[in-house]
Short mmCIF file of N, CA, C and O in Angstrom, two decimals:
data_model
loop_
_atom_site.label_atom_id
_atom_site.label_comp_id
_atom_site.label_asym_id
_atom_site.label_seq_id
_atom_site.Cartn_x
_atom_site.Cartn_y
_atom_site.Cartn_z
N MET S 241 -28.11 -18.08 -10.73
CA MET S 241 -26.48 -18.22 -11.17
C MET S 241 -25.96 -19.25 -9.77
O MET S 241 -26.62 -18.64 -8.90
N ALA S 242 -25.26 -20.01 -9.89
CA ALA S 242 -24.87 -21.18 -9.16
C ALA S 242 -23.69 -20.16 -8.55
O ALA S 242 -23.12 -19.28 -8.51
N ASP S 243 -23.66 -20.60 -6.84
CA ASP S 243 -22.44 -19.96 -6.14
C ASP S 243 -21.25 -20.32 -6.54
O ASP S 243 -21.25 -21.84 -7.13
N ALA S 244 -20.15 -19.65 -6.69
CA ALA S 244 -18.82 -19.90 -6.72
C ALA S 244 -18.25 -20.92 -5.92
O ALA S 244 -18.78 -20.93 -4.89
N THR S 245 -17.65 -22.03 -6.41
CA THR S 245 -17.08 -22.88 -5.72
C THR S 245 -15.81 -22.48 -4.90
O THR S 245 -15.20 -21.26 -5.02
N GLY S 246 -15.15 -22.97 -3.60
CA GLY S 246 -14.11 -22.47 -3.13
C GLY S 246 -13.03 -22.33 -4.31
O GLY S 246 -12.16 -21.24 -3.95
N ASP S 247 -12.67 -23.12 -4.90
CA ASP S 247 -11.48 -23.27 -5.88
C ASP S 247 -11.96 -21.87 -6.91
O ASP S 247 -10.95 -21.14 -7.25
N GLU S 248 -13.08 -21.67 -7.41
CA GLU S 248 -13.47 -20.81 -8.30
C GLU S 248 -13.06 -19.37 -7.32
O GLU S 248 -12.56 -18.27 -7.97
N LEU S 249 -13.60 -19.68 -5.97
CA LEU S 249 -13.74 -18.09 -5.44
C LEU S 249 -11.87 -17.50 -4.98
O LEU S 249 -11.52 -16.40 -5.49
N THR S 250 -11.31 -19.03 -4.41
CA THR S 250 -9.95 -18.74 -4.45
C THR S 250 -9.00 -18.23 -5.60
O THR S 250 -8.33 -17.25 -5.65
N GLY S 251 -9.32 -18.79 -6.67
CA GLY S 251 -8.66 -18.61 -7.82
C GLY S 251 -8.65 -17.34 -8.51
O GLY S 251 -7.99 -16.34 -8.92
N SER S 252 -10.40 -16.79 -8.31
CA SER S 252 -10.33 -15.27 -8.79
C SER S 252 -9.88 -14.13 -8.25
O SER S 252 -9.49 -13.25 -8.38
N LEU S 253 -9.79 -14.51 -6.89
CA LEU S 253 -8.94 -13.26 -5.84
C LEU S 253 -7.65 -13.42 -5.81
O LEU S 253 -7.24 -12.36 -6.02
N ILE S 254 -6.95 -14.57 -6.15
CA ILE S 254 -5.70 -14.85 -6.48
C ILE S 254 -5.40 -13.92 -7.98
O ILE S 254 -4.17 -12.97 -7.98
N ASP S 255 -6.35 -14.62 -8.71
CA ASP S 255 -5.85 -13.44 -10.21
C ASP S 255 -6.10 -12.21 -9.85
O ASP S 255 -5.38 -11.16 -10.60
N LEU S 256 -7.07 -11.52 -9.27
CA LEU S 256 -7.46 -10.10 -8.96
C LEU S 256 -6.18 -9.54 -7.90
O LEU S 256 -5.69 -8.44 -8.73
N PHE S 257 -5.52 -10.23 -7.42
CA PHE S 257 -4.35 -9.99 -6.37
C PHE S 257 -3.30 -9.49 -7.63
O PHE S 257 -2.36 -8.71 -7.19
N ARG S 258 -2.86 -10.68 -7.86
CA ARG S 258 -1.73 -10.55 -9.47
C ARG S 258 -1.83 -9.58 -10.18
O ARG S 258 -0.91 -8.77 -10.32
N GLU S 259 -3.00 -9.06 -10.60
CA GLU S 259 -3.31 -7.82 -11.30
C GLU S 259 -3.06 -6.59 -10.73
O GLU S 259 -2.27 -5.78 -11.19
N VAL S 260 -3.76 -6.49 -9.71
CA VAL S 260 -3.59 -5.21 -9.02
C VAL S 260 -2.02 -5.30 -8.49
O VAL S 260 -1.37 -4.10 -8.41
N ASP S 261 -1.35 -6.20 -7.83
CA ASP S 261 -0.22 -6.11 -7.69
C ASP S 261 0.71 -5.94 -8.71
O ASP S 261 1.76 -5.28 -8.58
N ALA S 262 0.75 -6.50 -10.23
CA ALA S 262 1.16 -5.80 -11.22
C ALA S 262 1.23 -4.40 -11.17
O ALA S 262 2.67 -3.93 -11.74
N LEU S 263 0.14 -3.96 -11.20
CA LEU S 263 0.02 -2.62 -11.50
C LEU S 263 0.73 -1.73 -10.21
O LEU S 263 1.39 -0.81 -10.69
N PHE S 264 0.75 -2.12 -9.14
CA PHE S 264 1.27 -1.47 -8.16
C PHE S 264 2.94 -1.91 -8.49
O PHE S 264 3.33 -0.47 -8.07
N SER S 265 3.27 -2.87 -8.65
CA SER S 265 4.82 -2.92 -8.99
C SER S 265 5.25 -1.99 -10.10
O SER S 265 6.28 -1.46 -10.06
N ALA S 266 4.60 -1.84 -11.34
CA ALA S 266 4.97 -1.45 -12.44
C ALA S 266 5.03 0.07 -11.97
O ALA S 266 6.04 0.96 -12.44
N VAL S 267 4.00 0.84 -11.48
CA VAL S 267 3.81 2.05 -11.25
C VAL S 267 5.19 2.27 -10.35
O VAL S 267 5.88 3.37 -10.29
N SER S 268 5.39 1.57 -9.05
CA SER S 268 6.46 2.05 -8.08
C SER S 268 7.55 1.92 -8.83
O SER S 268 8.54 2.83 -8.73
N ARG S 269 8.10 1.13 -9.43
CA ARG S 269 9.06 0.84 -10.35
C ARG S 269 9.23 1.99 -11.50
O ARG S 269 10.57 2.67 -11.49
N ARG S 270 8.42 2.58 -12.13
CA ARG S 270 8.55 3.85 -12.79
C ARG S 270 8.83 4.91 -12.14
O ARG S 270 9.26 5.79 -12.66
N MET S 271 8.61 4.97 -10.77
CA MET S 271 8.96 5.84 -9.96
C MET S 271 9.85 6.09 -9.11
O MET S 271 10.54 6.80 -8.30
N GLY S 272 10.68 4.69 -9.33
CA GLY S 272 11.90 4.96 -9.16
C GLY S 272 11.93 4.13 -7.53
O GLY S 272 13.28 4.08 -6.79
N ILE S 273 11.08 3.47 -6.77
CA ILE S 273 11.01 2.69 -5.95
C ILE S 273 10.20 1.40 -6.03
O ILE S 273 10.10 1.13 -7.09
N THR S 274 10.66 0.45 -4.89
CA THR S 274 10.39 -0.84 -4.78
C THR S 274 8.58 -0.81 -4.79
O THR S 274 8.54 0.15 -3.98
N PRO S 275 8.16 -1.90 -4.79
CA PRO S 275 6.73 -1.85 -4.47
C PRO S 275 6.64 -1.81 -2.85
O PRO S 275 5.92 -1.55 -2.61
N GLN S 276 7.54 -2.40 -2.18
CA GLN S 276 7.42 -2.38 -0.89
C GLN S 276 7.73 -0.89 -0.26
O GLN S 276 7.12 -0.61 0.58
N GLN S 277 8.61 -0.14 -0.76
CA GLN S 277 8.89 0.87 -0.34
C GLN S 277 7.57 1.74 -0.67
O GLN S 277 7.01 2.68 0.17
N ALA S 278 6.88 1.62 -1.73
CA ALA S 278 5.92 2.36 -1.88
C ALA S 278 4.68 1.99 -0.84
O ALA S 278 4.22 3.22 -0.49
N GLN S 279 4.80 0.91 -0.77
CA GLN S 279 3.39 0.43 0.49
C GLN S 279 3.77 1.16 1.98
O GLN S 279 3.18 1.79 2.46
N LEU S 280 5.20 1.29 2.09
CA LEU S 280 5.66 1.99 3.51
C LEU S 280 5.39 3.22 3.23
O LEU S 280 4.76 3.67 4.26
N LEU S 281 5.78 4.09 2.17
CA LEU S 281 5.51 5.49 2.12
C LEU S 281 3.78 5.85 2.29
O LEU S 281 3.39 6.64 2.89
N CYS S 282 3.38 4.77 1.58
CA CYS S 282 1.57 5.04 1.78
C CYS S 282 1.31 4.89 3.08
O CYS S 282 0.09 5.83 3.69
N PHE S 283 1.76 4.25 3.88
CA PHE S 283 1.13 3.95 5.26
C PHE S 283 1.61 4.89 5.97
O PHE S 283 0.99 5.15 6.80
N ALA S 284 2.83 5.43 5.85
CA ALA S 284 3.51 6.59 6.64
C ALA S 284 2.63 7.56 6.14
O ALA S 284 2.61 8.84 7.30
N GLN S 285 2.09 8.05 5.25
CA GLN S 285 1.36 9.36 4.87
C GLN S 285 -0.20 9.15 5.74
O GLN S 285 -0.28 10.11 6.23
N HIS S 286 -0.66 8.09 6.23
CA HIS S 286 -1.80 8.26 6.74
C HIS S 286 -1.65 7.87 8.65
O HIS S 286 -2.61 8.43 9.29
N ARG S 287 -0.46 7.63 8.77
CA ARG S 287 -0.29 7.21 10.32
C ARG S 287 1.48 6.90 10.18
O ARG S 287 2.01 6.81 9.13
N GLN S 288 1.91 7.34 11.28
CA GLN S 288 3.37 7.08 11.37
C GLN S 288 3.83 6.08 12.28
O GLN S 288 3.93 5.85 13.36
N PRO S 289 3.71 4.83 11.45
CA PRO S 289 4.03 3.59 12.05
C PRO S 289 5.12 3.61 12.87
O PRO S 289 6.30 3.98 12.28
N SER S 290 5.40 2.45 13.82
CA SER S 290 6.66 2.35 14.50
C SER S 290 7.18 1.07 13.82
O SER S 290 6.37 0.74 12.69
N PHE S 291 8.46 0.60 13.95
CA PHE S 291 8.87 -0.31 12.90
C PHE S 291 8.13 -1.69 13.33
O PHE S 291 8.08 -2.44 12.14
N GLY S 292 7.41 -1.84 14.06
CA GLY S 292 6.93 -3.07 14.58
C GLY S 292 5.57 -3.32 13.78
O GLY S 292 5.20 -3.80 13.17
N GLU S 293 4.78 -1.91 13.69
CA GLU S 293 3.45 -1.52 13.31
C GLU S 293 3.63 -1.56 11.43
O GLU S 293 2.72 -2.31 11.10
N ALA S 294 4.94 -1.30 11.09
CA ALA S 294 5.35 -1.30 9.50
C ALA S 294 5.48 -2.63 9.20
O ALA S 294 5.10 -3.10 8.09
N ALA S 295 6.09 -3.66 10.35
CA ALA S 295 6.51 -4.89 10.00
C ALA S 295 5.06 -5.34 9.74
O ALA S 295 5.08 -6.69 8.72
N THR S 296 4.13 -5.19 10.54
CA THR S 296 2.81 -5.95 10.46
C THR S 296 2.27 -5.57 9.45
O THR S 296 1.47 -6.22 8.72
N LEU S 297 2.20 -4.04 8.95
CA LEU S 297 1.32 -3.82 7.77
C LEU S 297 1.91 -4.23 6.41
O LEU S 297 1.13 -4.83 5.52
N LEU S 298 2.87 -4.66 6.50
CA LEU S 298 4.19 -5.07 5.29
C LEU S 298 4.27 -6.30 5.39
O LEU S 298 4.53 -7.24 4.27
N HIS S 299 3.78 -6.92 6.04
CA HIS S 299 3.95 -8.99 6.26
C HIS S 299 5.33 -8.97 6.37
O HIS S 299 5.53 -10.01 5.87
N CYS S 300 6.05 -8.59 7.00
CA CYS S 300 7.62 -8.82 7.02
C CYS S 300 8.07 -8.65 8.34
O CYS S 300 7.42 -8.14 9.36
N ASP S 301 9.64 -8.79 8.77
CA ASP S 301 10.25 -8.80 9.79
C ASP S 301 10.62 -7.61 9.80
O ASP S 301 10.88 -6.73 8.85
N LYS S 302 10.81 -6.79 11.09
CA LYS S 302 11.27 -5.73 11.65
C LYS S 302 12.63 -5.45 10.81
O LYS S 302 12.96 -4.04 10.60
N THR S 303 13.46 -6.36 10.66
CA THR S 303 14.68 -6.16 10.30
C THR S 303 14.61 -5.81 8.58
O THR S 303 15.66 -4.74 8.35
N ASN S 304 13.46 -6.14 7.81
CA ASN S 304 13.35 -5.87 6.80
C ASN S 304 12.79 -4.45 6.52
O ASN S 304 13.07 -3.43 5.53
N VAL S 305 12.07 -3.96 7.95
CA VAL S 305 11.72 -2.21 7.89
C VAL S 305 12.58 -1.57 7.97
O VAL S 305 12.82 -0.77 7.32
N THR S 306 13.86 -1.89 8.64
CA THR S 306 14.92 -1.03 9.30
C THR S 306 15.68 -0.90 7.85
O THR S 306 16.00 0.36 7.42
N GLY S 307 15.74 -1.90 6.79
CA GLY S 307 16.48 -1.63 5.51
C GLY S 307 15.69 -0.62 4.48
O GLY S 307 16.17 0.08 4.22
N LEU S 308 14.22 -0.88 4.41
CA LEU S 308 13.56 -0.18 3.90
C LEU S 308 13.50 1.29 4.36
O LEU S 308 13.67 2.49 3.72
N VAL S 309 13.58 1.34 5.45
CA VAL S 309 13.71 3.05 6.19
C VAL S 309 15.05 3.24 5.98
O VAL S 309 15.29 4.80 5.81
N ASP S 310 16.32 2.81 6.20
CA ASP S 310 17.66 3.10 5.68
C ASP S 310 17.54 3.72 4.13
O ASP S 310 18.19 5.05 4.02
N ARG S 311 17.13 3.12 3.37
CA ARG S 311 17.11 3.59 2.27
C ARG S 311 16.42 4.54 1.66
O ARG S 311 16.66 5.73 0.92
N LEU S 312 15.15 4.68 2.14
CA LEU S 312 14.07 5.98 1.86
C LEU S 312 14.56 7.08 2.59
O LEU S 312 14.57 8.08 2.19
N GLN S 313 15.26 6.99 4.01
CA GLN S 313 15.86 8.11 4.58
C GLN S 313 16.93 8.61 3.96
O GLN S 313 16.77 9.68 3.69
N ARG S 314 17.78 7.76 3.23
CA ARG S 314 18.69 8.21 2.66
C ARG S 314 18.21 9.22 1.47
O ARG S 314 19.06 9.98 1.05
N ARG S 315 17.40 8.88 0.80
CA ARG S 315 16.87 9.23 0.03
C ARG S 315 15.88 10.86 0.03
O ARG S 315 15.52 11.41 -0.88
N GLY S 316 15.71 10.83 1.00
CA GLY S 316 15.31 12.07 1.89
C GLY S 316 13.83 12.08 1.83
O GLY S 316 13.00 13.19 1.97
N LEU S 317 13.17 10.73 1.88
CA LEU S 317 11.62 10.85 1.58
C LEU S 317 10.88 10.51 3.24
O LEU S 317 9.98 10.63 2.89
N LEU S 318 11.80 9.84 3.70
CA LEU S 318 10.93 9.95 5.46
C LEU S 318 12.17 10.08 6.32
O LEU S 318 13.52 10.60 6.12
N THR S 319 11.61 10.33 7.57
CA THR S 319 12.43 10.46 8.62
C THR S 319 12.13 9.37 10.02
O THR S 319 11.03 9.08 9.63
N ARG S 320 12.97 9.58 11.05
CA ARG S 320 12.79 8.31 12.21
C ARG S 320 12.52 9.45 13.19
O ARG S 320 13.41 10.40 13.38
N GLU S 321 11.73 9.19 13.81
CA GLU S 321 11.44 10.35 15.34
C GLU S 321 10.84 9.59 16.25
O GLU S 321 9.81 8.52 16.00
N PRO S 322 11.17 9.68 17.65
CA PRO S 322 10.96 9.26 18.63
C PRO S 322 9.41 9.26 18.80
O PRO S 322 8.80 10.47 18.58
N ASP S 323 8.55 8.26 19.55
CA ASP S 323 7.17 8.24 19.43
C ASP S 323 6.88 9.67 20.98
O ASP S 323 7.81 9.13 21.94
N PRO S 324 6.08 10.67 20.99
CA PRO S 324 6.15 11.58 22.05
C PRO S 324 5.45 10.90 23.37
O PRO S 324 5.86 11.50 24.08
N HIS S 325 5.18 9.55 23.17
CA HIS S 325 4.62 9.10 24.36
C HIS S 325 5.26 7.97 25.06
O HIS S 325 5.00 7.61 25.87
N ASP S 326 6.21 7.48 24.20
CA ASP S 326 6.80 6.58 24.51
C ASP S 326 8.54 6.44 23.74
O ASP S 326 8.64 6.26 22.60
N ARG S 327 9.30 7.00 24.30
CA ARG S 327 10.48 7.48 23.40
C ARG S 327 11.36 6.51 23.30
O ARG S 327 12.21 6.32 22.54
N ARG S 328 10.94 5.33 23.80
CA ARG S 328 11.58 3.92 23.14
C ARG S 328 10.93 3.53 21.73
O ARG S 328 12.01 2.78 21.15
N VAL S 329 10.21 4.00 21.49
CA VAL S 329 9.40 3.86 20.06
C VAL S 329 9.73 4.55 19.22
O VAL S 329 9.89 5.99 19.34
N THR S 330 10.39 4.30 17.85
CA THR S 330 10.69 5.26 16.91
C THR S 330 9.66 4.83 15.93
O THR S 330 9.49 3.94 15.55
N ARG S 331 9.14 6.28 15.37
CA ARG S 331 8.24 6.13 14.34
C ARG S 331 8.38 6.76 13.17
O ARG S 331 9.38 7.44 12.85
N VAL S 332 7.90 6.37 11.95
CA VAL S 332 8.17 6.82 10.56
C VAL S 332 7.49 7.88 10.07
O VAL S 332 6.33 7.82 10.24
N HIS S 333 7.96 8.84 9.64
CA HIS S 333 7.49 10.22 9.39
C HIS S 333 7.80 10.55 7.65
O HIS S 333 9.11 10.46 7.49
N LEU S 334 6.90 10.79 7.10
CA LEU S 334 7.19 11.46 5.77
C LEU S 334 7.62 13.12 5.69
O LEU S 334 7.40 13.63 6.45
N THR S 335 8.72 12.96 4.90
CA THR S 335 9.36 14.53 4.52
C THR S 335 8.71 15.09 3.26
O THR S 335 7.74 14.41 2.96
N PRO S 336 8.42 16.41 3.51
CA PRO S 336 7.89 17.10 2.09
C PRO S 336 8.22 16.30 0.78
O PRO S 336 7.17 16.00 0.14
N ASP S 337 9.46 16.01 0.50
CA ASP S 337 9.67 15.06 -0.55
C ASP S 337 8.92 13.69 -0.54
O ASP S 337 8.17 13.26 -1.78
N GLY S 338 8.93 13.11 0.55
CA GLY S 338 8.08 11.96 0.52
C GLY S 338 6.63 12.18 0.49
O GLY S 338 6.04 11.20 -0.21
N GLU S 339 6.04 13.13 1.11
CA GLU S 339 4.71 13.55 0.82
C GLU S 339 4.56 13.63 -0.86
O GLU S 339 3.40 13.04 -1.09
N GLU S 340 5.49 14.30 -1.48
CA GLU S 340 5.04 14.67 -2.77
C GLU S 340 5.11 13.55 -3.70
O GLU S 340 4.36 13.02 -4.53
N LEU S 341 6.06 12.60 -3.28
CA LEU S 341 6.23 11.33 -4.09
C LEU S 341 5.18 10.43 -3.74
O LEU S 341 4.38 9.80 -4.94
N THR S 342 4.88 10.42 -2.72
CA THR S 342 3.53 9.32 -2.26
C THR S 342 2.34 9.80 -2.79
O THR S 342 1.66 9.02 -3.47
N GLY S 343 2.29 11.05 -2.99
CA GLY S 343 0.94 11.97 -3.36
C GLY S 343 0.85 11.44 -5.03
O GLY S 343 -0.09 11.07 -5.54
N ASP S 344 1.97 11.50 -6.01
CA ASP S 344 2.21 11.22 -7.24
C ASP S 344 1.82 9.93 -7.35
O ASP S 344 1.35 9.47 -8.56
N PHE S 345 2.73 8.81 -6.69
CA PHE S 345 2.37 7.58 -6.66
C PHE S 345 0.73 7.16 -6.61
O PHE S 345 0.39 6.55 -7.45
N GLN S 346 0.20 7.59 -5.72
CA GLN S 346 -0.97 7.48 -5.47
C GLN S 346 -1.90 7.89 -6.76
O GLN S 346 -3.09 7.21 -6.99
N ASP S 347 -1.65 9.05 -7.33
CA ASP S 347 -2.45 9.35 -8.30
C ASP S 347 -2.05 8.71 -9.62
O ASP S 347 -3.27 8.11 -10.23
N ALA S 348 -0.79 8.03 -9.83
CA ALA S 348 -0.74 7.19 -10.65
C ALA S 348 -1.27 6.07 -10.72
O ALA S 348 -1.80 5.36 -11.64
N ILE S 349 -1.54 5.39 -9.58
CA ILE S 349 -2.01 3.91 -9.22
C ILE S 349 -3.76 4.31 -9.65
O ILE S 349 -4.42 3.42 -10.16
N ASP S 350 -4.50 5.43 -9.37
CA ASP S 350 -5.27 5.90 -9.52
C ASP S 350 -6.07 5.72 -10.89
O ASP S 350 -6.72 5.33 -11.30
N THR S 351 -4.87 6.67 -11.49
CA THR S 351 -4.88 6.88 -13.09
C THR S 351 -5.10 5.39 -13.80
O THR S 351 -5.66 5.13 -14.53
N ALA S 352 -3.80 4.55 -13.22
CA ALA S 352 -3.91 3.12 -14.09
C ALA S 352 -4.98 2.20 -13.63
O ALA S 352 -5.81 1.88 -14.92
N ILE S 353 -5.68 2.54 -12.61
CA ILE S 353 -6.87 1.55 -12.20
C ILE S 353 -8.06 2.05 -13.16
O ILE S 353 -8.73 1.43 -13.53
N THR S 354 -8.35 3.44 -13.00
CA THR S 354 -9.49 3.79 -13.60
C THR S 354 -9.47 3.90 -14.65
O THR S 354 -10.44 3.70 -15.38
N THR S 355 -8.45 3.95 -15.48
CA THR S 355 -8.22 3.89 -16.94
C THR S 355 -8.35 2.48 -17.36
O THR S 355 -9.33 2.19 -18.38
N ARG S 356 -8.24 1.44 -16.77
CA ARG S 356 -8.38 0.15 -16.96
C ARG S 356 -10.30 -0.60 -16.73
O ARG S 356 -10.61 -1.10 -17.56
N PHE S 357 -10.87 0.48 -15.84
CA PHE S 357 -12.18 -0.03 -15.60
C PHE S 357 -13.08 1.21 -16.15
O PHE S 357 -14.33 1.23 -16.18
N ALA S 358 -12.39 2.12 -17.24
CA ALA S 358 -13.35 3.15 -17.86
C ALA S 358 -14.07 2.53 -18.77
O ALA S 358 -15.33 2.94 -19.05
N THR S 359 -13.95 1.02 -19.28
CA THR S 359 -15.11 0.85 -20.21
C THR S 359 -16.22 0.11 -19.46
O THR S 359 -17.26 -0.42 -20.03
N TRP S 360 -15.98 -0.03 -18.28
CA TRP S 360 -17.39 -0.86 -17.36
C TRP S 360 -18.04 0.54 -17.30
O TRP S 360 -17.90 1.66 -16.96
N PRO S 361 -19.27 0.26 -17.26
CA PRO S 361 -20.48 0.89 -16.99
C PRO S 361 -20.56 1.52 -15.50
O PRO S 361 -20.06 0.74 -14.54
N ALA S 362 -20.73 2.51 -15.04
CA ALA S 362 -20.77 3.21 -13.80
C ALA S 362 -21.40 2.46 -12.77
O ALA S 362 -21.08 2.39 -11.56
N THR S 363 -22.67 1.68 -13.67
CA THR S 363 -23.53 1.29 -12.46
C THR S 363 -22.84 -0.40 -12.01
O THR S 363 -22.83 -0.74 -10.61
N ASP S 364 -21.92 -0.88 -12.78
CA ASP S 364 -21.16 -1.88 -12.44
C ASP S 364 -19.88 -1.76 -11.76
O ASP S 364 -19.38 -2.37 -10.71
N ARG S 365 -19.23 -0.25 -12.01
CA ARG S 365 -18.25 0.02 -11.12
C ARG S 365 -18.84 0.36 -9.34
O ARG S 365 -18.16 0.09 -8.72
N ARG S 366 -19.97 1.00 -9.47
CA ARG S 366 -20.32 1.25 -8.21
C ARG S 366 -20.91 -0.23 -7.79
O ARG S 366 -20.71 -0.11 -6.23
N ALA S 367 -21.66 -1.01 -8.33
CA ALA S 367 -22.10 -2.41 -7.30
C ALA S 367 -20.63 -3.08 -7.06
O ALA S 367 -20.75 -3.57 -6.34
N LEU S 368 -19.58 -2.87 -7.64
CA LEU S 368 -18.38 -3.49 -7.34
C LEU S 368 -17.49 -3.01 -6.14
O LEU S 368 -17.21 -3.86 -4.99
N LEU S 369 -18.14 -1.88 -5.79
CA LEU S 369 -17.38 -1.19 -4.20
C LEU S 369 -18.01 -1.89 -3.23
O LEU S 369 -17.04 -2.36 -2.27
N PRO S 370 -19.12 -2.06 -3.16
CA PRO S 370 -19.49 -2.65 -1.61
C PRO S 370 -18.91 -4.32 -1.58
O PRO S 370 -18.60 -4.81 -0.40
N LEU S 371 -18.98 -4.71 -2.64
CA LEU S 371 -18.52 -6.36 -2.58
C LEU S 371 -16.81 -6.25 -2.43
O LEU S 371 -16.53 -7.12 -1.62
N LEU S 372 -16.17 -5.34 -2.90
CA LEU S 372 -14.62 -5.24 -2.69
C LEU S 372 -14.35 -5.09 -0.88
O LEU S 372 -13.42 -5.56 -0.43
N ARG S 373 -15.13 -4.32 -0.41
CA ARG S 373 -15.33 -3.73 0.76
C ARG S 373 -15.39 -4.78 1.71
O ARG S 373 -14.75 -5.08 2.77
N ALA S 374 -16.36 -5.56 1.51
CA ALA S 374 -16.91 -6.48 2.13
C ALA S 374 -15.83 -7.56 2.25
O ALA S 374 -15.41 -8.30 3.19
N ALA S 375 -15.38 -8.04 1.11
CA ALA S 375 -14.45 -9.02 0.73
C ALA S 375 -13.03 -8.36 1.56
O ALA S 375 -12.45 -9.66 2.26
N THR S 376 -12.24 -7.20 1.46
CA THR S 376 -11.60 -6.94 2.10
C THR S 376 -11.64 -7.04 3.50
O THR S 376 -10.70 -7.53 4.43
N THR S 377 -12.63 -6.77 4.41
CA THR S 377 -13.19 -6.80 5.41
C THR S 377 -12.99 -8.29 6.23
O THR S 377 -12.55 -8.36 7.01
N THR S 378 -13.74 -9.08 5.10
CA THR S 378 -13.46 -10.80 5.42
C THR S 378 -12.46 -11.22 5.37
O THR S 378 -12.13 -12.02 6.50
N LEU S 379 -11.84 -10.94 4.40
CA LEU S 379 -10.09 -11.38 4.53
C LEU S 379 -9.37 -11.02 5.71
O LEU S 379 -8.33 -11.49 6.05
N ARG S 380 -9.49 -9.79 5.94
CA ARG S 380 -8.90 -9.32 7.19
C ARG S 380 -8.74 -10.15 8.55
O ARG S 380 -8.19 -10.01 9.55
N GLY S 381 -10.20 -10.77 8.43
CA GLY S 381 -10.41 -11.44 9.67
C GLY S 381 -10.87 -10.63 10.99
O GLY S 381 -10.83 -11.20 12.07
#
């Protein structure tokens, strides 16, 4: 089998991104949140990012994060708390309602993806995992 050309690799990765992004968007909207709000909630579940860290993770400006946090805080899904080691830094924390919604969102994403890959043989699904992990690591640089 010949190696994929740069165009084929790039095109395939972009196509994969579009499909995953479409699933992510459909599930988040079904749950009453935007895709970016869903991303922020998922990040906040595993770490309590500062506004700067959240901006980096979301690939946006800190002013965008402020708006996201404001809207999610009004809905009772997260809080702002000072960093215990640096009071100048504010960190985002999930509330119990935020934890519940984030868990429900992650379950729904898992179901959507698992359902689509259900027709694949288990060996193919297992073979895909190290390739996806390696591609993610490589793209992170």
